[in-house]
Amino acid sequence: MENMKRMKYVVAGFLMMGLSLPAVAQNANYSVMLKPIEQSLKDNPNMDAKTLKNLTKDYQKEFKKDPKALVALGEALLINKQYDEASNIGNAVIAKYKDFGDAYILLGDIAAMKDDGGNAAMWYEQSMTMDPKNPQGYMRYANVYRKRSPEESERALNLLKQNCPDFPIEAEAGNNFYLAGNYAKAFEYFSKSNKEDLAEYYLVGYAVSAYMANKKEESLDISKLGIQKFAKNITFDRVALWSAVDLQKYDEAINYAKIVLNTDSVEKSARDYIYYGLALRGNKAYDEAIAQYQKAFDLNKEDYKPYQYMADTYAEMGQEDKALECNEVYMAHNQNATPSDYAKLANIYVQKAEKGGDGKQANLDKAYGIYGQMAEKWPTIAAWVNNMAGMQASKAGQDEKGAEFFQKAVDLLANKADRQDDEITTLKSALANLGYYYWVTKNDLEAAKPYYEQLIKLDPYDKNARAALGLDAEAAPQQ
């Protein structure tokens, strides 16, 4: 079932991108006549049989001797879930053109979209048999069996290599995974191909997959190649912009952003302005960055995320009051605020408290209150939140408050069964901080020992724990 779900995503992705049959170039005549049909299907998803027949009859009459055009109509019907009519077209094409593999693939895609893996495989295999030079039948068949029977999948790909030796199998497999949203696998397969020889749409998939798989250096290099080979495709400049920002190559990023934003034919997105803003912020051009975030918000006033970027920028400028104003706007309109969102808000209050003044304690209390909200809202990370709050309190010179938070973290984790690695790290940190607090701040080694006894079980080499428990030569505690 999982394999068929992935197959559905692959098929849907192909159809949405107009790439279901890469070997079949779209004829200008039928593509023009097909467009209004596609739009009508999209606008009227529940079209009745009579209306549907009237919609397509002129097209079918015009291209009754063109199997490519007829299959293209079948694809349009398929993507709009008009399965019966799409099947009728596929069967009609096969009746007249038995060796036209794309018709078998159409019927296989219909079965795949209906979660019928058996019939999907049967039709794809028919395509392999009747049209052995059509690579798509092999690829679809191999995808059906990729997890169910890797040996059968490999057999199909070996047949493809024999019958279509020039077909870019690795790139096509990468593109399938890209369309299905499995970017790590897509990157793995694209990496096996020669990027210099890749077609434009493969190279787009490679660049995006590399970025989404967190291979930022690779995504930047691939995007640069795309810019060089396919200068009119702005997607490469966009991916290069994202990658350069993430790699902190801000000068490069600014250049890519200017290309995207200064190209009149390109429809601008909020993401374009946000990444330009991030590049400018990285170069300390704070006011210009904030102006770009404002443009992003103006483009889509339903999305308040740009206000968080403004808040981050104002905080970096040391203008905490403006940072708080922007953050509060963001939080007020964000029903799905994350722990990171709350932590950033708390950090602004901590940063403001660090400047001292009459409002220091009030700002710290605000931060502590936010940490309390986080622990209550997300109990699974409450220990981590309390440990973080403890470190902020200690940093502010409020050691007793810090110890309270550390103790809460210990209470949550000390006796918990099946602790995760991150929880063990949090527990070790809280125990180490409590041990130091009692040994050094309170000058009470006996009170510190129980914490170090717990810590030594988790980290036998902790220097302070070993010194406090007399396991090493006497040594002063290390902060």
Short mmCIF file of C-alpha atoms in Angstrom, two decimals:
data_model
loop_
_atom_site.label_atom_id
_atom_site.label_comp_id
_atom_site.label_asym_id
_atom_site.label_seq_id
_atom_site.Cartn_x
_atom_site.Cartn_y
_atom_site.Cartn_z
CA MET A 1 0.00 0.00 0.00
CA GLU A 2 2.80 2.43 0.90
CA ASN A 3 4.49 1.68 -2.42
CA MET A 4 1.28 2.42 -4.33
CA LYS A 5 0.81 5.69 -2.47
CA ARG A 6 4.28 6.74 -3.55
CA MET A 7 3.48 5.61 -7.09
CA LYS A 8 0.37 7.79 -7.05
CA TYR A 9 2.51 10.79 -6.10
CA VAL A 10 4.92 10.01 -8.92
CA VAL A 11 2.13 9.71 -11.48
CA ALA A 12 0.38 12.85 -10.23
CA GLY A 13 3.66 14.74 -10.24
CA PHE A 14 4.40 13.75 -13.81
CA LEU A 15 0.95 14.75 -14.97
CA MET A 16 0.96 18.10 -13.15
CA MET A 17 4.31 18.97 -14.72
CA GLY A 18 3.33 17.77 -18.18
CA LEU A 19 6.14 15.22 -17.99
CA SER A 20 4.20 11.97 -17.95
CA LEU A 21 5.59 11.00 -21.30
CA PRO A 22 8.98 12.68 -21.80
CA ALA A 23 9.56 10.71 -24.98
CA VAL A 24 6.46 12.28 -26.54
CA ALA A 25 6.86 15.92 -27.49
CA GLN A 26 3.66 17.95 -27.23
CA ASN A 27 2.37 18.84 -30.67
CA ALA A 28 1.64 22.57 -30.85
CA ASN A 29 -1.69 22.00 -32.60
CA TYR A 30 -3.24 19.64 -30.07
CA SER A 31 -1.71 21.34 -27.04
CA VAL A 32 -3.46 24.59 -27.98
CA MET A 33 -6.81 22.85 -28.41
CA LEU A 34 -6.29 20.87 -25.21
CA LYS A 35 -5.78 23.89 -22.93
CA PRO A 36 -9.42 25.05 -22.70
CA ILE A 37 -10.47 21.44 -22.06
CA GLU A 38 -7.98 21.20 -19.20
CA GLN A 39 -9.27 24.46 -17.74
CA SER A 40 -12.90 23.34 -17.97
CA LEU A 41 -12.06 20.06 -16.23
CA LYS A 42 -10.30 21.96 -13.49
CA ASP A 43 -13.16 24.42 -13.05
CA ASN A 44 -15.85 21.70 -13.10
CA PRO A 45 -14.47 18.62 -11.30
CA ASN A 46 -17.91 16.98 -11.06
CA MET A 47 -18.79 17.31 -14.74
CA ASP A 48 -21.49 14.87 -15.86
CA ALA A 49 -20.93 12.36 -18.67
CA LYS A 50 -22.94 14.28 -21.30
CA THR A 51 -21.16 17.58 -20.67
CA LEU A 52 -17.82 15.78 -20.69
CA LYS A 53 -18.60 14.14 -24.02
CA ASN A 54 -19.58 17.48 -25.56
CA LEU A 55 -16.41 19.07 -24.17
CA THR A 56 -14.07 16.57 -25.82
CA LYS A 57 -15.88 15.45 -28.97
CA ASP A 58 -14.43 18.10 -31.32
CA TYR A 59 -10.93 17.40 -30.04
CA GLN A 60 -11.34 13.64 -30.48
CA LYS A 61 -12.71 14.13 -33.98
CA GLU A 62 -9.87 16.48 -34.94
CA PHE A 63 -7.13 14.15 -33.66
CA LYS A 64 -8.74 10.74 -34.17
CA LYS A 65 -5.69 9.59 -36.13
CA ASP A 66 -3.14 11.01 -33.69
CA PRO A 67 -2.54 8.62 -30.78
CA LYS A 68 -0.23 11.10 -29.06
CA ALA A 69 -2.95 13.73 -28.97
CA LEU A 70 -5.54 11.25 -27.75
CA VAL A 71 -3.31 10.00 -24.92
CA ALA A 72 -2.64 13.64 -23.96
CA LEU A 73 -6.41 14.08 -23.58
CA GLY A 74 -6.52 10.88 -21.52
CA GLU A 75 -3.87 12.33 -19.20
CA ALA A 76 -5.89 15.51 -18.77
CA LEU A 77 -8.93 13.44 -17.84
CA LEU A 78 -6.86 11.29 -15.49
CA ILE A 79 -5.41 14.18 -13.50
CA ASN A 80 -8.97 15.43 -13.02
CA LYS A 81 -10.09 11.95 -11.86
CA GLN A 82 -12.30 11.27 -14.87
CA TYR A 83 -11.10 7.68 -14.78
CA ASP A 84 -13.80 6.05 -16.90
CA GLU A 85 -13.46 8.43 -19.82
CA ALA A 86 -9.66 8.31 -19.60
CA SER A 87 -9.85 4.49 -19.72
CA ASN A 88 -12.14 4.64 -22.74
CA ILE A 89 -9.59 6.74 -24.59
CA GLY A 90 -6.70 4.47 -23.62
CA ASN A 91 -8.55 1.36 -24.77
CA ALA A 92 -9.65 3.04 -28.01
CA VAL A 93 -6.05 3.97 -28.84
CA ILE A 94 -4.84 0.41 -28.13
CA ALA A 95 -7.59 -1.00 -30.38
CA LYS A 96 -6.20 0.99 -33.34
CA TYR A 97 -2.51 1.30 -32.42
CA LYS A 98 -1.47 -1.86 -30.59
CA ASP A 99 2.22 -0.93 -30.44
CA PHE A 100 1.69 2.57 -28.99
CA GLY A 101 3.12 2.08 -25.51
CA ASP A 102 1.93 5.39 -24.09
CA ALA A 103 -1.68 4.17 -24.21
CA TYR A 104 -0.79 1.17 -22.04
CA ILE A 105 1.05 3.52 -19.68
CA LEU A 106 -2.06 5.71 -19.47
CA LEU A 107 -4.14 2.70 -18.40
CA GLY A 108 -1.44 1.73 -15.91
CA ASP A 109 -1.43 5.25 -14.47
CA ILE A 110 -5.20 5.11 -14.06
CA ALA A 111 -4.86 1.85 -12.11
CA ALA A 112 -2.05 3.35 -10.01
CA MET A 113 -4.18 6.38 -9.14
CA LYS A 114 -6.90 3.94 -8.04
CA ASP A 115 -4.44 2.04 -5.80
CA ASP A 116 -4.67 -1.04 -8.04
CA GLY A 117 -1.03 -2.09 -8.11
CA GLY A 118 -1.64 -5.40 -9.84
CA ASN A 119 -3.36 -3.89 -12.86
CA ALA A 120 -0.92 -0.98 -12.96
CA ALA A 121 1.99 -3.43 -13.23
CA MET A 122 0.12 -5.46 -15.86
CA TRP A 123 -0.43 -2.45 -18.12
CA TYR A 124 3.14 -1.19 -17.68
CA GLU A 125 4.44 -4.65 -18.60
CA GLN A 126 2.20 -4.59 -21.70
CA SER A 127 3.89 -1.32 -22.68
CA MET A 128 7.30 -2.97 -22.27
CA THR A 129 6.21 -5.85 -24.51
CA MET A 130 4.34 -3.93 -27.22
CA ASP A 131 6.59 -0.87 -27.37
CA PRO A 132 10.04 -2.00 -26.17
CA LYS A 133 11.72 1.26 -27.21
CA ASN A 134 9.47 3.34 -24.93
CA PRO A 135 11.45 3.77 -21.66
CA GLN A 136 8.51 4.92 -19.55
CA GLY A 137 6.87 1.50 -19.36
CA TYR A 138 10.03 0.04 -17.82
CA MET A 139 10.39 2.93 -15.36
CA ARG A 140 6.78 2.74 -14.20
CA TYR A 141 6.96 -1.05 -13.85
CA ALA A 142 10.21 -0.81 -11.89
CA ASN A 143 8.63 1.76 -9.57
CA VAL A 144 5.70 -0.53 -8.79
CA TYR A 145 8.10 -3.29 -7.75
CA ARG A 146 10.84 -1.15 -6.18
CA LYS A 147 9.90 -2.20 -2.62
CA ARG A 148 7.62 -5.15 -3.29
CA SER A 149 10.25 -7.07 -5.29
CA PRO A 150 13.61 -5.33 -5.80
CA GLU A 151 14.74 -8.23 -8.02
CA GLU A 152 11.80 -7.71 -10.39
CA SER A 153 12.41 -3.98 -10.39
CA GLU A 154 16.07 -4.58 -11.27
CA ARG A 155 15.05 -6.98 -14.06
CA ALA A 156 12.92 -4.26 -15.65
CA LEU A 157 15.74 -1.72 -15.46
CA ASN A 158 18.18 -4.18 -17.02
CA LEU A 159 15.73 -4.69 -19.89
CA LEU A 160 15.52 -0.93 -20.25
CA LYS A 161 19.32 -0.71 -20.51
CA GLN A 162 19.29 -3.37 -23.24
CA ASN A 163 16.48 -1.85 -25.30
CA CYS A 164 17.14 1.86 -24.67
CA PRO A 165 20.88 2.11 -23.97
CA ASP A 166 20.93 5.90 -24.26
CA PHE A 167 18.08 6.50 -21.81
CA PRO A 168 19.26 8.30 -18.61
CA ILE A 169 17.99 5.72 -16.11
CA GLU A 170 19.56 7.24 -13.00
CA ALA A 171 18.29 10.71 -13.84
CA GLU A 172 14.80 9.41 -14.55
CA ALA A 173 14.76 7.48 -11.28
CA GLY A 174 15.93 10.62 -9.51
CA ASN A 175 13.16 12.59 -11.17
CA ASN A 176 10.57 10.04 -10.05
CA PHE A 177 11.67 10.40 -6.44
CA TYR A 178 11.80 14.19 -6.83
CA LEU A 179 8.21 14.30 -8.03
CA ALA A 180 7.18 12.05 -5.15
CA GLY A 181 8.85 14.41 -2.64
CA ASN A 182 11.54 11.92 -1.58
CA TYR A 183 14.42 14.35 -1.99
CA ALA A 184 17.14 12.29 -0.31
CA LYS A 185 16.51 9.37 -2.68
CA ALA A 186 16.20 11.75 -5.62
CA PHE A 187 19.59 13.26 -4.80
CA GLU A 188 21.10 9.78 -4.46
CA TYR A 189 20.00 8.79 -7.98
CA PHE A 190 20.71 12.14 -9.63
CA SER A 191 24.24 11.96 -8.19
CA LYS A 192 24.87 8.80 -10.20
CA SER A 193 24.23 10.63 -13.47
CA ASN A 194 26.52 12.95 -15.40
CA LYS A 195 25.12 16.37 -14.54
CA GLU A 196 26.78 17.93 -17.58
CA ASP A 197 24.55 15.86 -19.85
CA LEU A 198 21.26 16.26 -17.99
CA ALA A 199 18.22 17.77 -19.69
CA GLU A 200 16.90 21.00 -18.24
CA TYR A 201 14.03 19.53 -16.23
CA TYR A 202 16.30 16.84 -14.77
CA LEU A 203 18.78 19.48 -13.69
CA VAL A 204 16.01 21.46 -12.00
CA GLY A 205 14.98 18.36 -10.06
CA TYR A 206 18.61 17.69 -9.15
CA ALA A 207 19.20 21.23 -7.84
CA VAL A 208 15.98 21.35 -5.80
CA SER A 209 16.49 17.82 -4.44
CA ALA A 210 20.04 18.64 -3.36
CA TYR A 211 18.79 21.72 -1.53
CA MET A 212 15.90 19.92 0.15
CA ALA A 213 18.22 17.04 1.13
CA ASN A 214 20.44 19.58 2.91
CA LYS A 215 23.24 19.22 0.38
CA LYS A 216 23.70 22.96 0.09
CA GLU A 217 27.17 23.06 -1.51
CA GLU A 218 26.00 20.62 -4.15
CA SER A 219 22.75 22.49 -4.78
CA LEU A 220 24.71 25.71 -5.31
CA ASP A 221 27.11 24.03 -7.76
CA ILE A 222 24.27 22.39 -9.69
CA SER A 223 22.37 25.67 -9.80
CA LYS A 224 25.42 27.45 -11.19
CA LEU A 225 25.64 24.83 -13.93
CA GLY A 226 21.93 25.34 -14.66
CA ILE A 227 22.39 29.11 -14.87
CA GLN A 228 25.24 28.59 -17.30
CA LYS A 229 23.37 26.12 -19.53
CA PHE A 230 19.77 27.33 -19.20
CA ALA A 231 20.06 31.03 -18.45
CA LYS A 232 16.36 31.73 -19.02
CA ASN A 233 15.20 29.31 -16.31
CA ILE A 234 15.00 31.46 -13.19
CA THR A 235 14.56 28.38 -10.98
CA PHE A 236 18.32 27.92 -10.96
CA ASP A 237 18.87 31.49 -9.74
CA ARG A 238 16.30 30.91 -6.99
CA VAL A 239 17.89 27.69 -5.75
CA ALA A 240 21.31 29.36 -5.93
CA LEU A 241 19.93 32.21 -3.80
CA TRP A 242 18.57 29.84 -1.13
CA SER A 243 21.77 27.81 -1.09
CA ALA A 244 24.10 30.80 -0.94
CA VAL A 245 22.13 32.29 1.99
CA ASP A 246 22.25 29.01 3.91
CA LEU A 247 25.98 28.74 3.22
CA GLN A 248 26.43 32.34 4.43
CA LYS A 249 27.79 33.38 1.03
CA TYR A 250 25.87 36.60 1.25
CA ASP A 251 27.50 38.56 -1.59
CA GLU A 252 26.71 35.74 -4.01
CA ALA A 253 23.20 35.48 -2.65
CA ILE A 254 22.56 39.20 -3.16
CA ASN A 255 23.60 38.90 -6.80
CA TYR A 256 21.21 35.99 -7.39
CA ALA A 257 18.41 37.84 -5.61
CA LYS A 258 18.87 40.87 -7.84
CA ILE A 259 18.62 38.70 -10.95
CA VAL A 260 15.38 37.14 -9.74
CA LEU A 261 13.80 40.40 -8.61
CA ASN A 262 14.95 42.46 -11.59
CA THR A 263 13.68 40.02 -14.22
CA ASP A 264 10.39 41.51 -15.39
CA SER A 265 9.03 38.25 -16.79
CA VAL A 266 9.31 36.51 -13.41
CA GLU A 267 6.34 36.48 -11.05
CA LYS A 268 7.82 37.44 -7.69
CA SER A 269 7.15 35.40 -4.56
CA ALA A 270 7.32 36.31 -0.89
CA ARG A 271 10.15 33.79 -0.58
CA ASP A 272 12.19 35.79 -3.11
CA TYR A 273 12.01 38.90 -0.94
CA ILE A 274 12.59 36.97 2.30
CA TYR A 275 15.78 35.37 1.02
CA TYR A 276 16.99 38.69 -0.35
CA GLY A 277 16.35 40.10 3.11
CA LEU A 278 18.28 37.26 4.75
CA ALA A 279 21.23 37.89 2.43
CA LEU A 280 21.18 41.61 3.24
CA ARG A 281 20.94 40.90 6.97
CA GLY A 282 23.93 38.58 6.65
CA ASN A 283 25.86 41.54 5.22
CA LYS A 284 24.66 43.77 8.11
CA ALA A 285 22.48 45.82 5.74
CA TYR A 286 19.70 45.72 8.33
CA ASP A 287 17.40 48.51 7.14
CA GLU A 288 17.46 47.18 3.58
CA ALA A 289 16.70 43.69 4.89
CA ILE A 290 13.68 44.92 6.83
CA ALA A 291 12.42 46.69 3.70
CA GLN A 292 12.54 43.37 1.80
CA TYR A 293 10.64 41.57 4.57
CA GLN A 294 7.98 44.27 4.35
CA LYS A 295 7.70 43.66 0.60
CA ALA A 296 7.26 39.96 1.31
CA PHE A 297 4.40 40.70 3.68
CA ASP A 298 2.81 43.18 1.27
CA LEU A 299 2.78 40.44 -1.36
CA ASN A 300 0.86 38.04 0.89
CA LYS A 301 -0.82 39.66 3.87
CA GLU A 302 -2.20 36.33 5.06
CA ASP A 303 1.29 35.18 6.03
CA TYR A 304 2.87 36.97 8.99
CA LYS A 305 6.18 35.07 8.90
CA PRO A 306 8.05 38.15 7.56
CA TYR A 307 7.38 39.83 10.91
CA GLN A 308 9.47 37.19 12.64
CA TYR A 309 12.33 37.91 10.26
CA MET A 310 11.93 41.59 11.07
CA ALA A 311 12.03 40.74 14.78
CA ASP A 312 15.23 38.72 14.34
CA THR A 313 16.83 41.58 12.46
CA TYR A 314 15.84 44.23 15.01
CA ALA A 315 17.14 41.96 17.80
CA GLU A 316 20.46 41.67 15.99
CA MET A 317 20.52 45.47 15.71
CA GLY A 318 20.03 45.73 19.47
CA GLN A 319 16.60 47.33 19.04
CA GLU A 320 14.72 44.98 21.35
CA ASP A 321 11.57 47.10 21.64
CA LYS A 322 11.03 47.02 17.87
CA ALA A 323 11.93 43.33 17.87
CA LEU A 324 9.23 42.69 20.47
CA GLU A 325 6.65 44.71 18.51
CA CYS A 326 7.27 42.62 15.38
CA ASN A 327 7.40 39.35 17.27
CA GLU A 328 4.12 40.06 19.01
CA VAL A 329 2.45 40.79 15.65
CA TYR A 330 3.79 37.49 14.33
CA MET A 331 2.72 35.48 17.38
CA ALA A 332 -0.74 37.08 17.48
CA HIS A 333 -1.42 35.83 13.95
CA ASN A 334 0.28 32.47 14.24
CA GLN A 335 -2.01 29.72 15.47
CA ASN A 336 0.72 27.13 14.91
CA ALA A 337 3.62 28.76 16.74
CA THR A 338 6.52 26.39 17.30
CA PRO A 339 8.83 26.03 20.31
CA SER A 340 11.43 27.88 18.27
CA ASP A 341 9.03 30.82 17.90
CA TYR A 342 8.49 31.00 21.65
CA ALA A 343 12.20 30.59 22.36
CA LYS A 344 13.02 33.51 20.07
CA LEU A 345 10.52 35.71 21.88
CA ALA A 346 11.97 34.74 25.27
CA ASN A 347 15.46 35.44 23.99
CA ILE A 348 14.54 38.99 23.06
CA TYR A 349 13.48 39.64 26.66
CA VAL A 350 16.71 38.06 27.91
CA GLN A 351 18.72 40.21 25.51
CA LYS A 352 16.88 43.29 26.71
CA ALA A 353 17.50 42.32 30.36
CA GLU A 354 21.23 42.03 29.66
CA LYS A 355 21.31 45.78 29.11
CA GLY A 356 20.31 46.23 32.75
CA GLY A 357 18.32 49.21 33.95
CA ASP A 358 15.17 49.37 36.02
CA GLY A 359 13.34 46.93 33.78
CA LYS A 360 15.90 44.11 34.02
CA GLN A 361 13.90 41.93 36.41
CA ALA A 362 10.63 42.57 34.59
CA ASN A 363 12.22 41.46 31.32
CA LEU A 364 13.65 38.34 32.92
CA ASP A 365 10.27 37.54 34.44
CA LYS A 366 8.72 37.88 30.97
CA ALA A 367 11.27 35.40 29.62
CA TYR A 368 10.67 32.99 32.52
CA GLY A 369 6.94 33.23 31.90
CA ILE A 370 7.41 32.30 28.24
CA TYR A 371 9.52 29.29 29.21
CA GLY A 372 6.72 28.25 31.56
CA GLN A 373 4.20 28.49 28.70
CA MET A 374 6.46 26.37 26.52
CA ALA A 375 6.82 23.66 29.15
CA GLU A 376 3.06 23.53 29.60
CA LYS A 377 2.25 23.66 25.88
CA TRP A 378 4.83 21.02 24.88
CA PRO A 379 5.29 18.65 27.84
CA THR A 380 7.48 16.29 25.81
CA ILE A 381 10.21 18.96 25.69
CA ALA A 382 9.53 20.48 29.12
CA ALA A 383 12.86 19.23 30.52
CA TRP A 384 14.80 20.81 27.67
CA VAL A 385 12.87 24.08 28.14
CA ASN A 386 13.58 24.17 31.87
CA ASN A 387 17.26 23.44 31.30
CA MET A 388 17.43 26.28 28.78
CA ALA A 389 15.65 28.60 31.21
CA GLY A 390 18.11 27.58 33.93
CA MET A 391 21.07 28.52 31.76
CA GLN A 392 19.55 31.89 30.96
CA ALA A 393 18.86 32.58 34.65
CA SER A 394 22.41 31.59 35.61
CA LYS A 395 23.81 33.75 32.84
CA ALA A 396 21.79 36.67 34.26
CA GLY A 397 23.37 36.09 37.68
CA GLN A 398 20.23 34.57 39.20
CA ASP A 399 21.77 31.30 40.36
CA GLU A 400 18.96 30.28 42.69
CA LYS A 401 16.38 30.77 39.95
CA GLY A 402 18.60 28.82 37.62
CA ALA A 403 18.83 25.96 40.14
CA GLU A 404 15.03 25.86 40.33
CA PHE A 405 14.79 25.36 36.59
CA PHE A 406 17.58 22.77 36.53
CA GLN A 407 15.84 20.84 39.32
CA LYS A 408 12.62 20.75 37.29
CA ALA A 409 14.53 19.26 34.37
CA VAL A 410 16.08 16.61 36.60
CA ASP A 411 12.73 15.76 38.18
CA LEU A 412 11.25 15.18 34.73
CA LEU A 413 14.04 12.96 33.42
CA ALA A 414 15.89 11.27 36.30
CA ASN A 415 13.48 8.36 36.63
CA LYS A 416 12.17 8.29 33.09
CA ALA A 417 12.45 4.96 31.32
CA ASP A 418 13.70 4.74 27.72
CA ARG A 419 15.23 8.20 27.62
CA GLN A 420 16.11 9.45 24.15
CA ASP A 421 19.64 10.65 23.37
CA ASP A 422 18.63 14.31 23.46
CA GLU A 423 16.97 13.77 26.84
CA ILE A 424 20.14 12.17 28.22
CA THR A 425 22.09 15.23 27.02
CA THR A 426 19.59 17.53 28.76
CA LEU A 427 19.74 15.51 31.98
CA LYS A 428 23.55 15.54 32.01
CA SER A 429 23.57 19.30 31.55
CA ALA A 430 21.04 19.91 34.33
CA LEU A 431 22.88 17.59 36.77
CA ALA A 432 26.23 19.21 35.97
CA ASN A 433 24.81 22.68 36.55
CA LEU A 434 23.17 21.69 39.84
CA GLY A 435 26.34 20.02 41.06
CA TYR A 436 28.35 23.14 40.28
CA TYR A 437 25.72 25.35 41.91
CA TYR A 438 25.84 23.50 45.23
CA TRP A 439 29.60 22.86 45.23
CA VAL A 440 30.79 26.30 44.15
CA THR A 441 28.00 28.82 44.55
CA LYS A 442 26.62 27.41 47.81
CA ASN A 443 29.98 25.94 48.95
CA ASP A 444 28.20 22.74 49.95
CA LEU A 445 29.97 19.71 48.49
CA GLU A 446 27.73 17.24 50.34
CA ALA A 447 24.64 18.75 48.73
CA ALA A 448 26.36 18.55 45.34
CA LYS A 449 27.35 14.88 45.60
CA PRO A 450 23.91 13.31 44.88
CA TYR A 451 23.79 15.17 41.57
CA TYR A 452 27.32 14.15 40.66
CA GLU A 453 26.52 10.53 41.62
CA GLN A 454 23.71 10.56 39.05
CA LEU A 455 25.90 12.32 36.51
CA ILE A 456 28.83 9.88 36.82
CA LYS A 457 26.48 7.05 35.77
CA LEU A 458 25.68 8.92 32.56
CA ASP A 459 29.16 10.33 31.95
CA PRO A 460 31.94 8.42 33.75
CA TYR A 461 34.54 10.93 32.53
CA ASP A 462 32.94 14.17 33.75
CA LYS A 463 35.84 15.95 35.47
CA ASN A 464 33.80 17.80 38.08
CA ALA A 465 31.84 14.69 39.03
CA ARG A 466 35.02 12.64 39.38
CA ALA A 467 36.69 15.35 41.47
CA ALA A 468 33.66 15.86 43.71
CA LEU A 469 33.32 12.12 44.34
CA GLY A 470 37.03 11.64 44.99
CA LEU A 471 37.60 9.45 41.97
CA ASP A 472 40.46 11.61 40.69
CA ALA A 473 43.18 13.54 42.42
CA GLU A 474 41.76 16.57 44.17
CA ALA A 475 41.02 19.31 41.70
CA ALA A 476 39.14 22.57 41.62
CA PRO A 477 35.74 22.44 39.94
CA GLN A 478 35.62 23.64 36.34
CA GLN A 479 32.81 25.88 35.15
#
